[in-house]
PDB file of C-alpha atoms in Angstrom:
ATOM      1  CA  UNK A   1       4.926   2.745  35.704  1.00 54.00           C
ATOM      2  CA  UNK A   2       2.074   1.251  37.841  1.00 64.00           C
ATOM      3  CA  UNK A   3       1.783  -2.188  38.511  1.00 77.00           C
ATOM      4  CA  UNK A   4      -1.426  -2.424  36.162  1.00 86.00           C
ATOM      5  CA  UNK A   5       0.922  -1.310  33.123  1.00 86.00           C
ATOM      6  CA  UNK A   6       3.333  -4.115  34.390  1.00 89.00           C
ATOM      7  CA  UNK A   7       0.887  -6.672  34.747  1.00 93.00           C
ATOM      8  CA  UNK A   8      -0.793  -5.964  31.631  1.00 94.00           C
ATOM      9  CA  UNK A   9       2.443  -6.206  29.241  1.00 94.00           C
ATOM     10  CA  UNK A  10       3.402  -8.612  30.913  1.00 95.00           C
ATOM     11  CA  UNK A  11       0.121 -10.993  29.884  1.00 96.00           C
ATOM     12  CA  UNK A  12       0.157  -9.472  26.542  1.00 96.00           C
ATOM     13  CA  UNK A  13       3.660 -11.130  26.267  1.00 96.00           C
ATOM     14  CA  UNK A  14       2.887 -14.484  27.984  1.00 96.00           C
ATOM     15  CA  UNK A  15      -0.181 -15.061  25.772  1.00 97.00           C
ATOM     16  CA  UNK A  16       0.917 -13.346  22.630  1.00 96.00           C
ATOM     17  CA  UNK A  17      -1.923 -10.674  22.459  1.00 96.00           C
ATOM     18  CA  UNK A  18      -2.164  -8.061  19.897  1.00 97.00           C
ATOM     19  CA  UNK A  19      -1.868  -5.326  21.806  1.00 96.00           C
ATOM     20  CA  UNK A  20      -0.313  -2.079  21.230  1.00 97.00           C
ATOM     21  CA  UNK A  21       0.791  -0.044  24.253  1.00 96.00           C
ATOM     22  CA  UNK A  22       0.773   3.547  23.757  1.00 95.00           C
ATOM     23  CA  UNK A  23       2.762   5.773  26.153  1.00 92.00           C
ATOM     24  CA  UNK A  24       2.255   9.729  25.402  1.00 91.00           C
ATOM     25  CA  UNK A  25       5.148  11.017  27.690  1.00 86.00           C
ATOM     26  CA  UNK A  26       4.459  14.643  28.082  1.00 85.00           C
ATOM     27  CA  UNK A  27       7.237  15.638  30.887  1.00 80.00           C
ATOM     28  CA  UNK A  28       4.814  15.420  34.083  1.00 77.00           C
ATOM     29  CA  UNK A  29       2.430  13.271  36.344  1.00 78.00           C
ATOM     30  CA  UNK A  30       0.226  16.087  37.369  1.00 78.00           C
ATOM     31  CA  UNK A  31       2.520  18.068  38.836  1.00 73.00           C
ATOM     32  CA  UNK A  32       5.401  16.411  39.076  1.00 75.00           C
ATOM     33  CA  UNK A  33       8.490  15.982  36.660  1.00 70.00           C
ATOM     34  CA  UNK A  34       9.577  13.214  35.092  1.00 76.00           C
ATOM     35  CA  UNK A  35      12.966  12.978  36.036  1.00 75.00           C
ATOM     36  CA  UNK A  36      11.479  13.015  39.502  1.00 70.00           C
ATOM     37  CA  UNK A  37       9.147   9.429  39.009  1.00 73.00           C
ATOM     38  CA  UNK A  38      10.959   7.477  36.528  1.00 78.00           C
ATOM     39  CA  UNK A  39      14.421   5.971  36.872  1.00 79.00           C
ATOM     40  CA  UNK A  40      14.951   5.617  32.848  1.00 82.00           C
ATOM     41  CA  UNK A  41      15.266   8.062  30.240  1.00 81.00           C
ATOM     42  CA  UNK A  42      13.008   6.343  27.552  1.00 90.00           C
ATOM     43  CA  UNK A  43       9.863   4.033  29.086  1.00 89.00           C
ATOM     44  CA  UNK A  44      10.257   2.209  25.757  1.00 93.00           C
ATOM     45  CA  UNK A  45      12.798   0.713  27.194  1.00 93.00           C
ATOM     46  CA  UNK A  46      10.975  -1.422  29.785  1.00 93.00           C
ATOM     47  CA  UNK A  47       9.541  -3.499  26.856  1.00 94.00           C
ATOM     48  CA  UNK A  48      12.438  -5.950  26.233  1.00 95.00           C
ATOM     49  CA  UNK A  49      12.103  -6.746  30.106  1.00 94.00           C
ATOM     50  CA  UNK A  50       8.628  -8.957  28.889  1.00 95.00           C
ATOM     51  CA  UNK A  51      10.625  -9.817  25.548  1.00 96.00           C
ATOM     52  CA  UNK A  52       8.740  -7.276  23.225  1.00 97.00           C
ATOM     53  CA  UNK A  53       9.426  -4.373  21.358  1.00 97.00           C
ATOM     54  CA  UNK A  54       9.452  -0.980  22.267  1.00 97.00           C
ATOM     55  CA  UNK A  55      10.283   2.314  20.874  1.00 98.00           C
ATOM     56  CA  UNK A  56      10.629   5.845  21.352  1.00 97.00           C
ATOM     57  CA  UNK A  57       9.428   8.130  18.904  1.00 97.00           C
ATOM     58  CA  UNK A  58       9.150  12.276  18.305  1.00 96.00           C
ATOM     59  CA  UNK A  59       5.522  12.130  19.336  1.00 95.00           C
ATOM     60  CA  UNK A  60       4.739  15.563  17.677  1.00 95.00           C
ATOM     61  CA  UNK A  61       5.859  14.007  14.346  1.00 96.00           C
ATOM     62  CA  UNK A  62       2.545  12.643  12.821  1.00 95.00           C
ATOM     63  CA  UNK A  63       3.606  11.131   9.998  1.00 96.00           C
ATOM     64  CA  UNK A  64       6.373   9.317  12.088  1.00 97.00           C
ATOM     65  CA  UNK A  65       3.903   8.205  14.691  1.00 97.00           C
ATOM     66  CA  UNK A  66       1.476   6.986  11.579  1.00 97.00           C
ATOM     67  CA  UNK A  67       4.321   4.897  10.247  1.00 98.00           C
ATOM     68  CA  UNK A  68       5.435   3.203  13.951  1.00 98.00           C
ATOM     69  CA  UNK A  69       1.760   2.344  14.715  1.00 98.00           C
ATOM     70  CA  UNK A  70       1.796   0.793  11.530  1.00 98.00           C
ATOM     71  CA  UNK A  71       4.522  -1.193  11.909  1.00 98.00           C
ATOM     72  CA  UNK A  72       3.262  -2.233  15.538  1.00 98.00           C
ATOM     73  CA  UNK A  73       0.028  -3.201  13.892  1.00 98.00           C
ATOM     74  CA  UNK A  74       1.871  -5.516  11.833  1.00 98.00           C
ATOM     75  CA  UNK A  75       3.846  -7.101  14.118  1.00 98.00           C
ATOM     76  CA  UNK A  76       0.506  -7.531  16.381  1.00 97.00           C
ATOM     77  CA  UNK A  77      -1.531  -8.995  13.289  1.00 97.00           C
ATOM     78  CA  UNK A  78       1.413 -11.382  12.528  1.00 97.00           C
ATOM     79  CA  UNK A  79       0.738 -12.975  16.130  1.00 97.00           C
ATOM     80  CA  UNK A  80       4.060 -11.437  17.934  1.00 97.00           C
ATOM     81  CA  UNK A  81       2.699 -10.034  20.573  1.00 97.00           C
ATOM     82  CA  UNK A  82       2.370  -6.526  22.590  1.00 98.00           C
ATOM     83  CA  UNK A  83       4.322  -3.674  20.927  1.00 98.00           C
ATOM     84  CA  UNK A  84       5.057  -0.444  23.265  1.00 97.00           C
ATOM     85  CA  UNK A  85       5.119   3.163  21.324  1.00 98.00           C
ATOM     86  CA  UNK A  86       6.386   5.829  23.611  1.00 96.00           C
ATOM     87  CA  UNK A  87       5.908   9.164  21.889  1.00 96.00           C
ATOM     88  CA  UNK A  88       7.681  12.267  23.818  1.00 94.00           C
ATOM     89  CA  UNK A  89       5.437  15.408  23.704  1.00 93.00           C
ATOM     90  CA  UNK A  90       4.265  18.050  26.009  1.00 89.00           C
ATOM     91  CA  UNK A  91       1.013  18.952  27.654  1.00 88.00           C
ATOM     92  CA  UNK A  92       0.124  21.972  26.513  1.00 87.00           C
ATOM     93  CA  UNK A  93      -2.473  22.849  29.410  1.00 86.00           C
ATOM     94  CA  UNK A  94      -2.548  22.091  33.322  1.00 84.00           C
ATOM     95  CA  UNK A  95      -3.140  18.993  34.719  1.00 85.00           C
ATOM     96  CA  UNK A  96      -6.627  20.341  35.879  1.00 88.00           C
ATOM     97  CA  UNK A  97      -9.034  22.876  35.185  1.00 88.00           C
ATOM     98  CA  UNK A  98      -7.526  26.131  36.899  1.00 88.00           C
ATOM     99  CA  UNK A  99      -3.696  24.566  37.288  1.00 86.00           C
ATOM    100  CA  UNK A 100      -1.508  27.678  37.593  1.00 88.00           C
ATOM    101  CA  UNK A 101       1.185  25.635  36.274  1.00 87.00           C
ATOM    102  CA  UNK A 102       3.894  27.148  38.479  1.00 88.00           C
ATOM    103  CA  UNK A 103       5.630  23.890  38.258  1.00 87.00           C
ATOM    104  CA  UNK A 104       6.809  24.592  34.771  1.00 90.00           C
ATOM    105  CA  UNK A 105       9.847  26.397  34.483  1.00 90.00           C
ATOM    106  CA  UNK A 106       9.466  29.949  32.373  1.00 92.00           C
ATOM    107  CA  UNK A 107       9.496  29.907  29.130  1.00 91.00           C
ATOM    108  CA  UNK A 108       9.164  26.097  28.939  1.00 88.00           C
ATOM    109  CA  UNK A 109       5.268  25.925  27.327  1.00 90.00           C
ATOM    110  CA  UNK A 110       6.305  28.626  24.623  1.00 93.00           C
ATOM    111  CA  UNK A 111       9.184  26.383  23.431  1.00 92.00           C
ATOM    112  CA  UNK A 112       7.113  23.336  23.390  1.00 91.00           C
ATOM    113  CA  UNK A 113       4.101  25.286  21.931  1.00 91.00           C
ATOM    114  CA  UNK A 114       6.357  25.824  18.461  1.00 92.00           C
ATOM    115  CA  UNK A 115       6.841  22.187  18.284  1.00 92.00           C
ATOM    116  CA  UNK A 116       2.739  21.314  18.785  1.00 93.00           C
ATOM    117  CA  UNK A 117       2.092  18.816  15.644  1.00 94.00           C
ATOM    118  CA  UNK A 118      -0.675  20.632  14.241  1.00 92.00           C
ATOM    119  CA  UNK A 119       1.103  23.300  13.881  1.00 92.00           C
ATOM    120  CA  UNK A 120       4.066  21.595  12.195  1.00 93.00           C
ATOM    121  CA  UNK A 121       2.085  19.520  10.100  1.00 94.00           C
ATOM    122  CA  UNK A 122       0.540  22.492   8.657  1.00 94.00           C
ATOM    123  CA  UNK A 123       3.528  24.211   8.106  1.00 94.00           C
ATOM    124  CA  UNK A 124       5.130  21.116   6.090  1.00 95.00           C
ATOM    125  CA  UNK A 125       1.867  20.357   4.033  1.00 95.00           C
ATOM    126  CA  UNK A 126       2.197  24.080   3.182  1.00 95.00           C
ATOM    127  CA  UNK A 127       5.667  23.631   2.042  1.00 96.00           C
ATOM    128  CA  UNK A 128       5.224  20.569  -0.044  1.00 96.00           C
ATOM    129  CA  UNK A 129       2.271  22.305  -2.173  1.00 96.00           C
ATOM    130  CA  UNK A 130      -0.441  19.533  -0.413  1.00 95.00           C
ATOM    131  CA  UNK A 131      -2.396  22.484   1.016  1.00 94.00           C
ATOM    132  CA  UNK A 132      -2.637  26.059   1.266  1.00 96.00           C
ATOM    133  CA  UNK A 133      -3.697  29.056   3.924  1.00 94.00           C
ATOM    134  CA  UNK A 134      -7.438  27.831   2.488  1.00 96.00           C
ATOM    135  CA  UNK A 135      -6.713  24.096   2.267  1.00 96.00           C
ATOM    136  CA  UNK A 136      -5.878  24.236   5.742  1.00 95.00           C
ATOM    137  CA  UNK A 137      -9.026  26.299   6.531  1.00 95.00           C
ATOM    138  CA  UNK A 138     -11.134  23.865   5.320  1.00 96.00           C
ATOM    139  CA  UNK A 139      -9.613  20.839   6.570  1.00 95.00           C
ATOM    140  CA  UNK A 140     -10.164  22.432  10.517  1.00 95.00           C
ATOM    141  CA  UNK A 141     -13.674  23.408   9.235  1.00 97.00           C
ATOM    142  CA  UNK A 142     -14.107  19.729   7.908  1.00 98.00           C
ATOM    143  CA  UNK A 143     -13.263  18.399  11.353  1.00 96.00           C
ATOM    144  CA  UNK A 144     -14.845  20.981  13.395  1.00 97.00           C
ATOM    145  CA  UNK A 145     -18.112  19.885  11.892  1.00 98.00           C
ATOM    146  CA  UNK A 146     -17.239  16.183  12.282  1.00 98.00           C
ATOM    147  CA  UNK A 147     -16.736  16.672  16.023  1.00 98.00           C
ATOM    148  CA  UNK A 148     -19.758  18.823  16.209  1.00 98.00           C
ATOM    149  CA  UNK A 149     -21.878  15.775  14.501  1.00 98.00           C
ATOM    150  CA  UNK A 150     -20.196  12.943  16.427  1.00 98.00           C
ATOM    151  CA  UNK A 151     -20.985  14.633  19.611  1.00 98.00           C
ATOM    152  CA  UNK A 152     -24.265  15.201  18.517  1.00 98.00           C
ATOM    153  CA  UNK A 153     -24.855  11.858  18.145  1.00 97.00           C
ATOM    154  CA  UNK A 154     -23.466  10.646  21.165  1.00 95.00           C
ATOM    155  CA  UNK A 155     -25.804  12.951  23.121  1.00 97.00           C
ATOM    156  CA  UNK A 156     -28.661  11.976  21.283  1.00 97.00           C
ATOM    157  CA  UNK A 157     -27.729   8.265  21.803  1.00 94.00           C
ATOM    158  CA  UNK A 158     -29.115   5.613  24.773  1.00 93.00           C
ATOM    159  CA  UNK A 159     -26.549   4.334  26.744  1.00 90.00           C
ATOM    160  CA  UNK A 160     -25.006   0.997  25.644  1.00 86.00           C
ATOM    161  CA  UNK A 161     -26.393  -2.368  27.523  1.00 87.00           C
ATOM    162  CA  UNK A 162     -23.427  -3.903  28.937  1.00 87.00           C
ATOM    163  CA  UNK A 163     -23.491  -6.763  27.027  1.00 84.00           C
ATOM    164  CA  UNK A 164     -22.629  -4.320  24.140  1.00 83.00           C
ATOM    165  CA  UNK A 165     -19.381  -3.040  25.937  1.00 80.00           C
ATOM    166  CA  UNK A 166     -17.845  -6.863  25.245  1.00 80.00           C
ATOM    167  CA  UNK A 167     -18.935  -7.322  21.480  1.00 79.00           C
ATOM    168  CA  UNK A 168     -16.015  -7.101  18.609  1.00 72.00           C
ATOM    169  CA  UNK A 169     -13.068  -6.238  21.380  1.00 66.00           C
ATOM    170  CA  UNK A 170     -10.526  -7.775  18.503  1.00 58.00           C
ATOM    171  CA  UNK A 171     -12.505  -6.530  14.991  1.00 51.00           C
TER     172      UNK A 171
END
């Protein structure tokens, strides 16, 4: 990790701050794998160096993600402190626009590409009888629209006065 992560966590332990640390580890920094940068199997770990918690999670799992980020904003309402949530995933497109991706072995995306959360939460809200083919349908056209009006808005918005930027930080 950078010396910014470090620093940070390492305040939000000092001072008690309810912060929650996300890490999505998706197997590379730009190009580069992560068995190449980082000395530890789980970055999770590095939490109990500032005396917090950390844990590592399926990160394609949504309703297991919901649950830990509950839990960490429990602990971080109860005044305990940073909580770290690393969630292992995959990047399912290049680093940049155009990235060939030559730096991924064959074979490797279309694995990962079964295991893409959407995907699996559709499949197991299928199989439970929450949703069907159409259910689903509507739920993407539901959020298509909801993007398409937020951004709307945002583009038809001023820009914030700075003052603005530093109002409810904790709400």
């Amino acid at each position: 990790g950078t010396g910014s992560f470090h620093e940070s966590f390492n305040m939000a332990a000092t001072l008690k701050l309810p912060v929650i640390f996300v890490c999505s580890i998706n197997l590379y920094a730009q190009m580069t794998p992560k068995s190449v940068h980082i000395a530890i199997e789980n970055v999770a770990d590095r939490a109990a160096g500032y005396a917090a918690p950390g844990v590592t999670i399926d990160g394609n799992d949504v309703e297991l993600v919901y649950e830990e980020v509950a839990k960490a904003v429990k602990h971080c309402r109860a005044g305990k402190g940073p909580y770290l949530i690393e969630g292992k995933t995959y990047r399912h497109y290049g680093h940049f626009i155009g990235d060939p991706c030559n730096y991924r072995p064959a074979g490797e995306l279309e694995e990962w590409m079964k295991k893409d959360p959407i995907v699996l939460y559709e499949k197991k809200l299928i199989k439970e009888g929450v949703l069907d083919e159409k259910g689903v349908q509507a739920v993407k056209a539901d959020c298509l629209k909801m993007v398409n009006e937020a951004v709307g808005y945002a583009r038809k918005s001023p820009q914030p006065e700075v003052a603005e930027l530093y109002k409810d930080i904790l709400a």
